GROMACS .gro file of C-alpha atoms in nm:
model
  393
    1UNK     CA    1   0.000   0.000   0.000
    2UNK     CA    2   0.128   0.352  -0.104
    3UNK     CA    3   0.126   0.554   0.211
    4UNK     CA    4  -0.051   0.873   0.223
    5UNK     CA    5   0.161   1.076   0.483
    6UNK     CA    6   0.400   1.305   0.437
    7UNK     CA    7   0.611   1.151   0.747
    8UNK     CA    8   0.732   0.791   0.708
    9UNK     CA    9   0.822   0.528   0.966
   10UNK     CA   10   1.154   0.482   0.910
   11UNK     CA   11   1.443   0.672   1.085
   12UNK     CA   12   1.799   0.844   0.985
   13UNK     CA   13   2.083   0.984   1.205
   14UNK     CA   14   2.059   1.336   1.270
   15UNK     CA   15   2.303   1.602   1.409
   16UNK     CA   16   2.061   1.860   1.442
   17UNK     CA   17   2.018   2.042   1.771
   18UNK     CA   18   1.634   2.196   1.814
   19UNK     CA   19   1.516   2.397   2.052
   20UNK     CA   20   1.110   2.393   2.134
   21UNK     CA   21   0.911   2.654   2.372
   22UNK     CA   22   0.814   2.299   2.550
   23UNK     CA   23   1.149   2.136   2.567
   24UNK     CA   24   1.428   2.376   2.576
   25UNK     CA   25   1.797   2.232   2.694
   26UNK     CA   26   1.883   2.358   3.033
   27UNK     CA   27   2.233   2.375   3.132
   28UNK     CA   28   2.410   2.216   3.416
   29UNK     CA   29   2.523   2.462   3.693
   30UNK     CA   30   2.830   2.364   3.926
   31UNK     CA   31   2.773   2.658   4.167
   32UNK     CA   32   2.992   2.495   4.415
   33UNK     CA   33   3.317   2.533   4.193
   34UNK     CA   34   3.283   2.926   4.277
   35UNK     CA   35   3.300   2.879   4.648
   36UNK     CA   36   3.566   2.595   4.648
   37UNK     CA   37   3.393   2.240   4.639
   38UNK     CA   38   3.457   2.140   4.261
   39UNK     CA   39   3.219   1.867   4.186
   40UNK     CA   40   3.262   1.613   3.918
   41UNK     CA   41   3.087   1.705   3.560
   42UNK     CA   42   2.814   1.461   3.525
   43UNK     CA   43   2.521   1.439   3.185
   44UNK     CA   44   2.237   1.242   3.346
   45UNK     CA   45   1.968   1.306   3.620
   46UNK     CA   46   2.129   1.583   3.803
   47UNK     CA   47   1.999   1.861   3.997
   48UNK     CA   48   2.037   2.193   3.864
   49UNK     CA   49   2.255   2.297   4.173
   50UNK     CA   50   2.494   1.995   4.301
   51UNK     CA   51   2.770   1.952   4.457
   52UNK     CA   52   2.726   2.175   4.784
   53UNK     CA   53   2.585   2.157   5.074
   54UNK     CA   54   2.520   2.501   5.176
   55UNK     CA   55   2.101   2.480   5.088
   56UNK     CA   56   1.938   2.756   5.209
   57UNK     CA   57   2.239   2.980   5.088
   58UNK     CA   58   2.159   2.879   4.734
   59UNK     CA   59   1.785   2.859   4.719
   60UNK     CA   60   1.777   3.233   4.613
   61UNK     CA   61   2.043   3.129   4.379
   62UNK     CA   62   1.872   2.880   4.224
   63UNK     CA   63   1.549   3.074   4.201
   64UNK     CA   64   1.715   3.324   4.028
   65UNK     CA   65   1.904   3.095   3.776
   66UNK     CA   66   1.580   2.913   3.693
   67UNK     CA   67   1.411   3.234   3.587
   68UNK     CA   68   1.722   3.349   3.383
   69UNK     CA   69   1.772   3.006   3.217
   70UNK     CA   70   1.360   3.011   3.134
   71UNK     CA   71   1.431   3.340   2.997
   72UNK     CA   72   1.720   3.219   2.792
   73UNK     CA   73   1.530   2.931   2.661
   74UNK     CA   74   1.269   3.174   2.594
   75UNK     CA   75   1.463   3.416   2.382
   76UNK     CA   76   1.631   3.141   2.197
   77UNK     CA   77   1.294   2.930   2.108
   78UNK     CA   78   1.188   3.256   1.940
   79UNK     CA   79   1.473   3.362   1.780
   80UNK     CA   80   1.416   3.005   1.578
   81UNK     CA   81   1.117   3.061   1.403
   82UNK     CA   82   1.173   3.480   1.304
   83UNK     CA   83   1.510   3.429   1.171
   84UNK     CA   84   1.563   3.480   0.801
   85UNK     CA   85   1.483   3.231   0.572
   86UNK     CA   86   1.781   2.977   0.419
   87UNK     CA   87   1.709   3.032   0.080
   88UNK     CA   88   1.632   3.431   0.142
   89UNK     CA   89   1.270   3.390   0.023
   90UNK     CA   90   0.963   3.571   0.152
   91UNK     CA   91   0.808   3.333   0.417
   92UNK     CA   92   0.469   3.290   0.563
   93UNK     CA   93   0.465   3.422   0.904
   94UNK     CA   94   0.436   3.176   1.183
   95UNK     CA   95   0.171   3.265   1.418
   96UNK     CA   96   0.147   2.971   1.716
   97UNK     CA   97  -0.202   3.180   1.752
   98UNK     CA   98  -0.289   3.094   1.387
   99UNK     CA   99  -0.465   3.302   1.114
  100UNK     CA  100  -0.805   3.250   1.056
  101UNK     CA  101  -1.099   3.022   1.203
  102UNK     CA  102  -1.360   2.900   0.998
  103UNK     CA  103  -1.670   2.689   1.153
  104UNK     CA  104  -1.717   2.355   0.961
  105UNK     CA  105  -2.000   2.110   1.084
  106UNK     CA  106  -1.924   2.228   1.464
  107UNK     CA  107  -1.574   2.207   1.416
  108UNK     CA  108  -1.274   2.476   1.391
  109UNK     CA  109  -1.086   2.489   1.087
  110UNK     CA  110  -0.822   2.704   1.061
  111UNK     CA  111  -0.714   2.874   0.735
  112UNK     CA  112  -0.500   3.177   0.579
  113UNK     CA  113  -0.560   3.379   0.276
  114UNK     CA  114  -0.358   3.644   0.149
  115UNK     CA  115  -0.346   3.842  -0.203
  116UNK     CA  116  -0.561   3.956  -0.436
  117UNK     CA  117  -0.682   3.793  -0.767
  118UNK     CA  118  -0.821   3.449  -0.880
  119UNK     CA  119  -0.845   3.217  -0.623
  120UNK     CA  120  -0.597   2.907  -0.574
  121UNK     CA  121  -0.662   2.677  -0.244
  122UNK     CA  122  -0.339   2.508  -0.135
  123UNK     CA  123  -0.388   2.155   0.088
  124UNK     CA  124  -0.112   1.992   0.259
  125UNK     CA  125  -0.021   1.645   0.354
  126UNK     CA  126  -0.073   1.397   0.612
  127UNK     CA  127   0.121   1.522   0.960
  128UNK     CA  128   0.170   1.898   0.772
  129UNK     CA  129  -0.043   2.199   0.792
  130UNK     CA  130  -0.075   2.555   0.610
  131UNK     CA  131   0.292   2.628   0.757
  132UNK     CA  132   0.400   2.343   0.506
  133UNK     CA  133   0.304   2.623   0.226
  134UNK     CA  134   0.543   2.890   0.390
  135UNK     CA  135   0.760   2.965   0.071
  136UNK     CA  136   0.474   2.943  -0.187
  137UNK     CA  137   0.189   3.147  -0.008
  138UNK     CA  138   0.376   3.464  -0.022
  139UNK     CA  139   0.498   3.468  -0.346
  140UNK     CA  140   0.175   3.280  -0.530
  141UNK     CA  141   0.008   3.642  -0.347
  142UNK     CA  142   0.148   3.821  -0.597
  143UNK     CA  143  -0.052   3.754  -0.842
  144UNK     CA  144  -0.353   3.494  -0.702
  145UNK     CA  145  -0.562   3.510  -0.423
  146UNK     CA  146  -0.428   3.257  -0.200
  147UNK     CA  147  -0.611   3.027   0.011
  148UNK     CA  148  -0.418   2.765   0.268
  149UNK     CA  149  -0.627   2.546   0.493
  150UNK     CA  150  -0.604   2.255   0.726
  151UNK     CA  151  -0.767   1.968   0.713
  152UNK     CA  152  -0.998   1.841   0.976
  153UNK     CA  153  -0.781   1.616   1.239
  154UNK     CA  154  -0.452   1.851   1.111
  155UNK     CA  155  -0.253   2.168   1.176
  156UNK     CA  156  -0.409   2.359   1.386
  157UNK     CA  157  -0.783   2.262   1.291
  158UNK     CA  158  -1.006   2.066   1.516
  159UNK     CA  159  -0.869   1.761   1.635
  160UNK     CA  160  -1.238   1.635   1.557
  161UNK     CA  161  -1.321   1.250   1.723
  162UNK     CA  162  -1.463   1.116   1.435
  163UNK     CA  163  -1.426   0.845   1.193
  164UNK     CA  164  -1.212   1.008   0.902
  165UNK     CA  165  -1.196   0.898   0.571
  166UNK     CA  166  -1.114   1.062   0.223
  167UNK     CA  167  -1.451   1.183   0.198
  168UNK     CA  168  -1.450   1.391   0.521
  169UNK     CA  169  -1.199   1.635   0.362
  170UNK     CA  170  -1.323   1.625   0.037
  171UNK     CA  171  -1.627   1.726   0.164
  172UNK     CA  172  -1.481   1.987   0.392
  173UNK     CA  173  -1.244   2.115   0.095
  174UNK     CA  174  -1.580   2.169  -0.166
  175UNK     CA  175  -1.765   2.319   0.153
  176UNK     CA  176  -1.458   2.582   0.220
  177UNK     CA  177  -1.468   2.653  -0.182
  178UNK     CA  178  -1.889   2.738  -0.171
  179UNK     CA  179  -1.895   2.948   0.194
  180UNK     CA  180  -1.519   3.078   0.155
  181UNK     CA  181  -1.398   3.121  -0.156
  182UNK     CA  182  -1.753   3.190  -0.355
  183UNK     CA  183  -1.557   3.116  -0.688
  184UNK     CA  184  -1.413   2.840  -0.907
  185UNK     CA  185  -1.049   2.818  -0.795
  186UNK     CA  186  -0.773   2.608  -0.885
  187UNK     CA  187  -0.712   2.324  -0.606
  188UNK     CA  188  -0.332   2.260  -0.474
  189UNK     CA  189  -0.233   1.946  -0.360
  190UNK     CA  190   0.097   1.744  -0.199
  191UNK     CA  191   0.047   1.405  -0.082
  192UNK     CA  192  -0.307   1.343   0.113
  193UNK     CA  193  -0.413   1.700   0.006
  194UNK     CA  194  -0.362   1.582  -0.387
  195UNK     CA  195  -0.587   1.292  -0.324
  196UNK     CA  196  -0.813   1.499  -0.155
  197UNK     CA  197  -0.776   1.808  -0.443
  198UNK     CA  198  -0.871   1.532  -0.707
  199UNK     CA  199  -1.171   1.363  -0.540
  200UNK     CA  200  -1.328   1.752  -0.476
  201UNK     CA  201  -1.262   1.833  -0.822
  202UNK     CA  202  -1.423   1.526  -0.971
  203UNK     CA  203  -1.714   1.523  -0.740
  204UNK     CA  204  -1.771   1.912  -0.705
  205UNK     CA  205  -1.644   2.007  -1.109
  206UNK     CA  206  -1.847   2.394  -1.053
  207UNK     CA  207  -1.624   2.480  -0.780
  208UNK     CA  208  -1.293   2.356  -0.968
  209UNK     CA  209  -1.138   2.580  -1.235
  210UNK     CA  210  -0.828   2.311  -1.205
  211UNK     CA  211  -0.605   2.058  -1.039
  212UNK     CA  212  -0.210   2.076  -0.958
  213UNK     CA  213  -0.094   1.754  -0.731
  214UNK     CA  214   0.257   1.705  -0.609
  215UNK     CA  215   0.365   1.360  -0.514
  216UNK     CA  216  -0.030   1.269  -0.463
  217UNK     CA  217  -0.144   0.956  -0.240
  218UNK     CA  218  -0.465   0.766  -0.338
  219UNK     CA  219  -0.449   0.420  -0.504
  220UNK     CA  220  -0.541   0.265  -0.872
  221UNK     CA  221  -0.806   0.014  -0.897
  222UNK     CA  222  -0.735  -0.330  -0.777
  223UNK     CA  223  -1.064  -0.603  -0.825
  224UNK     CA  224  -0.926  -0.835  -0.644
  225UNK     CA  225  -0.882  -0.602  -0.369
  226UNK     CA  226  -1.173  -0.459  -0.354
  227UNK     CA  227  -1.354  -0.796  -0.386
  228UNK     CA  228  -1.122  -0.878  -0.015
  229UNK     CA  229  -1.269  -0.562   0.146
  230UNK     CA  230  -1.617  -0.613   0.066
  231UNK     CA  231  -1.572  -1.039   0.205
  232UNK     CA  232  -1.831  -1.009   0.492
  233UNK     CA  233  -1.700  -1.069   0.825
  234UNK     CA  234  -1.800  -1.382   1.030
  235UNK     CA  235  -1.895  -1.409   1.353
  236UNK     CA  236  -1.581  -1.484   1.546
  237UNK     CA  237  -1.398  -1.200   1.347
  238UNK     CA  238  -1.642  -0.976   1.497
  239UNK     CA  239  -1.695  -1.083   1.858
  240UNK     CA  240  -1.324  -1.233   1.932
  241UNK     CA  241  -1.047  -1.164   1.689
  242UNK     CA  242  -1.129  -0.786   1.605
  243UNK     CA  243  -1.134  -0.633   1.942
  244UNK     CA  244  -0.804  -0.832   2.006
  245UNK     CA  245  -0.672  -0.663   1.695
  246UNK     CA  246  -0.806  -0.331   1.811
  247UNK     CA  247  -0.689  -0.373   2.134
  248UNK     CA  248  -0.284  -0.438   1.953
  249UNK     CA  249  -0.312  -0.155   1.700
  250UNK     CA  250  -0.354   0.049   2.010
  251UNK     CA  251  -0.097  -0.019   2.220
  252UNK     CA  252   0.151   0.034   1.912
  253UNK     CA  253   0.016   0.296   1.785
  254UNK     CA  254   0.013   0.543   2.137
  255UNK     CA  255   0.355   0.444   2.115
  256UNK     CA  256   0.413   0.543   1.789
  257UNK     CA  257   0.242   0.872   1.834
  258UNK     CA  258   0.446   0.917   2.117
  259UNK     CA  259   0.758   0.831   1.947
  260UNK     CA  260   0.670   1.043   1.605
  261UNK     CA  261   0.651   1.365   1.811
  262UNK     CA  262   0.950   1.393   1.956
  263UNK     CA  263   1.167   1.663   1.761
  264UNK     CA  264   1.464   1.461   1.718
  265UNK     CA  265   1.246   1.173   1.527
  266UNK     CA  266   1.056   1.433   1.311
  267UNK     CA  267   1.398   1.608   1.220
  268UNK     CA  268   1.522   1.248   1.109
  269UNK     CA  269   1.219   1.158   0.930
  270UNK     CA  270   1.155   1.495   0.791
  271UNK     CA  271   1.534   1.490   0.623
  272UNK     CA  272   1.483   1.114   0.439
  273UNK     CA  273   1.195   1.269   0.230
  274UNK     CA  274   1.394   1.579   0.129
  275UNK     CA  275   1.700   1.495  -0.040
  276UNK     CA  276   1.787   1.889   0.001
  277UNK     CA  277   1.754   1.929   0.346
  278UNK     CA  278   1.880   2.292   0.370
  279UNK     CA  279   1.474   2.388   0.467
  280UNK     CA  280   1.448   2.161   0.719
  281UNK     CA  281   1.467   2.380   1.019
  282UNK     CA  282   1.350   2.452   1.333
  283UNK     CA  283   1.009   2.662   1.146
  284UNK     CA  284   0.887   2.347   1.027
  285UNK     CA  285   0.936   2.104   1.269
  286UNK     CA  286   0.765   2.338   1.575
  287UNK     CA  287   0.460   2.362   1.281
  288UNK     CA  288   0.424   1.983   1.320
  289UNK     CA  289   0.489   1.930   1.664
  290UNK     CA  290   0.245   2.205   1.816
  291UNK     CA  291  -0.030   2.024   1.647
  292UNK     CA  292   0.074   1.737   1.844
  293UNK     CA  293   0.013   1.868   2.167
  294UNK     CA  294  -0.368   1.922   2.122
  295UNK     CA  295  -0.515   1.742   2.375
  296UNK     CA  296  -0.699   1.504   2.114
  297UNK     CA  297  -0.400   1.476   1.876
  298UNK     CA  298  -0.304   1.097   1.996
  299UNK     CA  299  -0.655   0.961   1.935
  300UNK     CA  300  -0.705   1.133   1.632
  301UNK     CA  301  -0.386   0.956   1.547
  302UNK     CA  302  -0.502   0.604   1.615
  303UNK     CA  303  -0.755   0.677   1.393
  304UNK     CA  304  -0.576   0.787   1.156
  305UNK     CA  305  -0.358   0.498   1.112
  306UNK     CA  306  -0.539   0.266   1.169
  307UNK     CA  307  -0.771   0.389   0.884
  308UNK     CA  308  -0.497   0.406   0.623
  309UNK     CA  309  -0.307   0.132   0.729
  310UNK     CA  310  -0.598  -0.131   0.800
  311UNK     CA  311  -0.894   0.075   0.595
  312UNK     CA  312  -0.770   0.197   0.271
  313UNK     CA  313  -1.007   0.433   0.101
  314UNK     CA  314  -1.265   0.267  -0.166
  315UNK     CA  315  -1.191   0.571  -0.374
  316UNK     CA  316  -0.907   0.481  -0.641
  317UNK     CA  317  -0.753   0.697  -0.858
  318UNK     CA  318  -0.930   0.505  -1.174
  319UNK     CA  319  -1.230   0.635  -1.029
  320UNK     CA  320  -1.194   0.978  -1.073
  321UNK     CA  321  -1.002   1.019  -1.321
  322UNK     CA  322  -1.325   0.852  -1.480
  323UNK     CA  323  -1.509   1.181  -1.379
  324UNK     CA  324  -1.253   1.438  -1.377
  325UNK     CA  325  -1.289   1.670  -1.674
  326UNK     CA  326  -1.059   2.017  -1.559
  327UNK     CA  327  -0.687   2.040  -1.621
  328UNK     CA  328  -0.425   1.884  -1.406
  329UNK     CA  329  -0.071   1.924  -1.355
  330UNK     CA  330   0.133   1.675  -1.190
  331UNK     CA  331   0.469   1.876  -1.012
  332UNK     CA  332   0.640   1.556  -0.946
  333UNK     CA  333   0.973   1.518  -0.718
  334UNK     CA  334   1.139   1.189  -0.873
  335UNK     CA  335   1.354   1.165  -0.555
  336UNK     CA  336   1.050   1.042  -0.303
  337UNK     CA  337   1.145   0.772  -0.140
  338UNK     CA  338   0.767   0.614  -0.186
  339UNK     CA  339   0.594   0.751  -0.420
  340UNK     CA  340   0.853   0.761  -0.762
  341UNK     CA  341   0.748   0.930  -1.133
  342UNK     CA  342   0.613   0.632  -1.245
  343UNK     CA  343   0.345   0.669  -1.080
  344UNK     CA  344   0.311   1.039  -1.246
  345UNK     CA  345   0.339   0.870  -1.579
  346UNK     CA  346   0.056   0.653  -1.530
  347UNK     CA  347  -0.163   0.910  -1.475
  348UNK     CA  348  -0.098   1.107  -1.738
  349UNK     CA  349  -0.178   0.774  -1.950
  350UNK     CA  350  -0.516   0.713  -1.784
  351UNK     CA  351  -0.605   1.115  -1.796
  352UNK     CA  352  -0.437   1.243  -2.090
  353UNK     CA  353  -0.548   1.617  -2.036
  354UNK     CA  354  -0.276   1.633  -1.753
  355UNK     CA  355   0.058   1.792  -1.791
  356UNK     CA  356   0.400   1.642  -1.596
  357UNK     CA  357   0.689   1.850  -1.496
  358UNK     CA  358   0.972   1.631  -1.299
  359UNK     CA  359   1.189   1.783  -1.024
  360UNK     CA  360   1.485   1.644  -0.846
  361UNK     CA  361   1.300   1.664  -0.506
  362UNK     CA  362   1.138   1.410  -0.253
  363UNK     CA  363   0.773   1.380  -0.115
  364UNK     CA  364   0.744   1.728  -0.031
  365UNK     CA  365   0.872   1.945  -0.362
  366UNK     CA  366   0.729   2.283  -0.288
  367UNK     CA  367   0.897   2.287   0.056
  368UNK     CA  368   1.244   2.182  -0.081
  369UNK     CA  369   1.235   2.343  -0.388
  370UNK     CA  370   1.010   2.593  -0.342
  371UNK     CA  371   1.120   2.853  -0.630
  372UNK     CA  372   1.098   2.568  -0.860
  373UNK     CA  373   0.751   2.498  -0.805
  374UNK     CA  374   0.598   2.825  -0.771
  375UNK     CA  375   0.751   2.892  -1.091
  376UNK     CA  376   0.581   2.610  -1.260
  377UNK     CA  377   0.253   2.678  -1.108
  378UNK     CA  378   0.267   3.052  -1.176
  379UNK     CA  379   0.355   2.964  -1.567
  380UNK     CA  380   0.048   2.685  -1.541
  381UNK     CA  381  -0.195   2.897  -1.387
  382UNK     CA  382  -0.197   3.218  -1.502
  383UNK     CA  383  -0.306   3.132  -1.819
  384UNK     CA  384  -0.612   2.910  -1.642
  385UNK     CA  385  -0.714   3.189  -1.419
  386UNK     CA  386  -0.873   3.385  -1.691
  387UNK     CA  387  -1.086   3.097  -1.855
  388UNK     CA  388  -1.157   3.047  -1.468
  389UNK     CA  389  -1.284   3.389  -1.434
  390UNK     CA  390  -1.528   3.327  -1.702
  391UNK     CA  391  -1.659   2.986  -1.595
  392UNK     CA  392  -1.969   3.088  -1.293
  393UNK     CA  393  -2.176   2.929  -1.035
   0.00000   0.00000   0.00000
């Protein structure tokens, strides 16, 4: 099975030291050495202060060293996410507050929009949010109105208890096009939000001037698999083995979640999907771990995985390209790791009024190679957006 995330399972080495508003280092203070009792220099479990005995003298001390080293922390987990970008590009602001809220079916999705012109609506992938757009919302401004949102479960949207599928955030993408954006605009897509970009276009074609995916999940038709999924269950599947299974997935999976959040693990996982990993930094791995913190994130999680890994969606790729009728562009980075340019090739086979251009980039091509992509979609779209403006509701 392809996966649909933008974060894999699988580890590197990393040398990378981060710094997090929740988890800042704290330095080891040998007070004692100033007032002549040296103690030796030790890296696990000890007290802030060691080394003395003189207590009450020091608890002043200590106070006062706590609040500076906070501060430190403080001034240095900030300094992280406003310092200049690598590349020198104009970069989406982060805001831990967010941008805008809009109210979806009782739940909070968050969203940005800056610019002026025809609309494009940018959707990230699985584990990312709008932050994952920081090099291409600024500059697509220029000349588009430019829509970012995250998807339900995501970012720094609801972290919704529900049972999500593909359909949830299609149906929350074509709902954000009719009470948002009020206009056909061209959908933007990496990974889960491709899949999701293509099943909105094909099932909500008024809303959808056209389609651009990068490195897109969603599976071609399999009969044979589909004939598996729709076996009917028997009895002691449902009332014995099942919960057991449940029960498993679980277990693993807290542990997983647990695992996948800790900044050292996403900074590992982050750099074997980009090849260039000059923008990984500190910016995006705060934008995935804050999300993480929600006091929902873990179950939402578990469901998560559990749906992709154990519940694939019904909708395949053959599917809608049956029903699709606008343009697409596939901005391919031939470098992923999972999902490789054949898979770009076979789509333009099966939907022939699609356009390819390859990058040397991973799963994530218009945060590694950001001026490469907004180039090509800027040289794509702008000749779309005026048949677009044209087309009505």
């Amino acid at each position: 099975m392809e996966h649909a995330c933008t974060l894999p399972l699988t580890s590197s080495s990393s040398s990378f030291h981060y710094f997090s508003p929740r988890k800042c280092l704290v330095p080891h203070f040998n007070l004692c050495s100033t007032v002549g009792r040296p103690s030796k220099d030790k890296l696990a479990k000890r007290p802030l202060v060691s080394g003395c005995s003189h207590g009450d003298d020091l608890k002043l001390l200590r106070r006062g060293l706590l609040k500076r080293v906070g501060a430190i922390g403080i001034v240095l987990c900030a300094s992280v996410l406003t310092e200049e970008p690598v590349k020198g590009m104009e970069r989406l602001p982060f805001k831990p507050e967010g941008y805008n809220f809009w109210t979806w079916r009782d739940h909070q999705i968050h969203y940005v929009v800056q610019g002026e012109g025809p609309p494009i609506v940018l959707i990230h992938g699985f584990g990312a949010s709008v932050f994952h757009w920081r090099y291409n919302i600024p500059q697509l401004a220029k000349k588009f109105k430019v829509y970012a949102v995250d998807l339900l479960g995501f970012g720094w949207s609801e972290k919704a208890i529900i049972d999500y599928n593909a359909l949830v955030w299609s149906n929350q993408v074509a709902d954000f096009l009719k009470e948002i954006v009020k206009e056909p605009a061209i959908l933007v897509g990496n990974s889960l939000g491709g899949f999701t970009a293509l099943i909105t276009a094909a099932d909500c074609s008024e809303y959808v001037s056209a389609v651009a995916i990068l490195n897109s999940a969603g599976q071609f038709g399999n009969p044979e698999d589909q004939a598996k999924n729709d076996k009917e269950e028997t009895a002691i599947q449902r009332i014995i083995i099942n919960p057991l299974k449940n029960l498993f997935q679980r277990a693993v999976l807290s542990f997983a979640f647990w695992q996948a959040k800790q900044p050292s693990r996403i900074m590992s996982i982050l750099k074997s999907v980009y090849p260039n990993s000059t923008n990984v930094d500190d910016y995006l791995v705060e934008s995935i771990i804050r999300p993480a913190d929600d006091p929902n994130a873990g179950e939402v999680y578990y469901r998560l995985m559990t749906q992709f890994m154990f519940n694939p969606s019904r909708v395949t790729l053959n599917s809608i390209f049956e029903k699709l009728s606008c343009p697409l562009l596939l901005l391919w980075g031939d470098l992923d790791p999972w999902v490789g340019p054949s898979k770009a090739n076979k789509i333009k086979e099966i939907y022939p009024n699609s356009s390819i251009i390859h990058l040397q980039a991973g799963h994530c091509p218009h945060d590694e190679v950001p001026e490469l992509v907004n180039e090509a979609l800027l040289n794509w779209a702008l000749p779309l957006s005026s048949q677009a403006s044209t087309k009505t509701i």
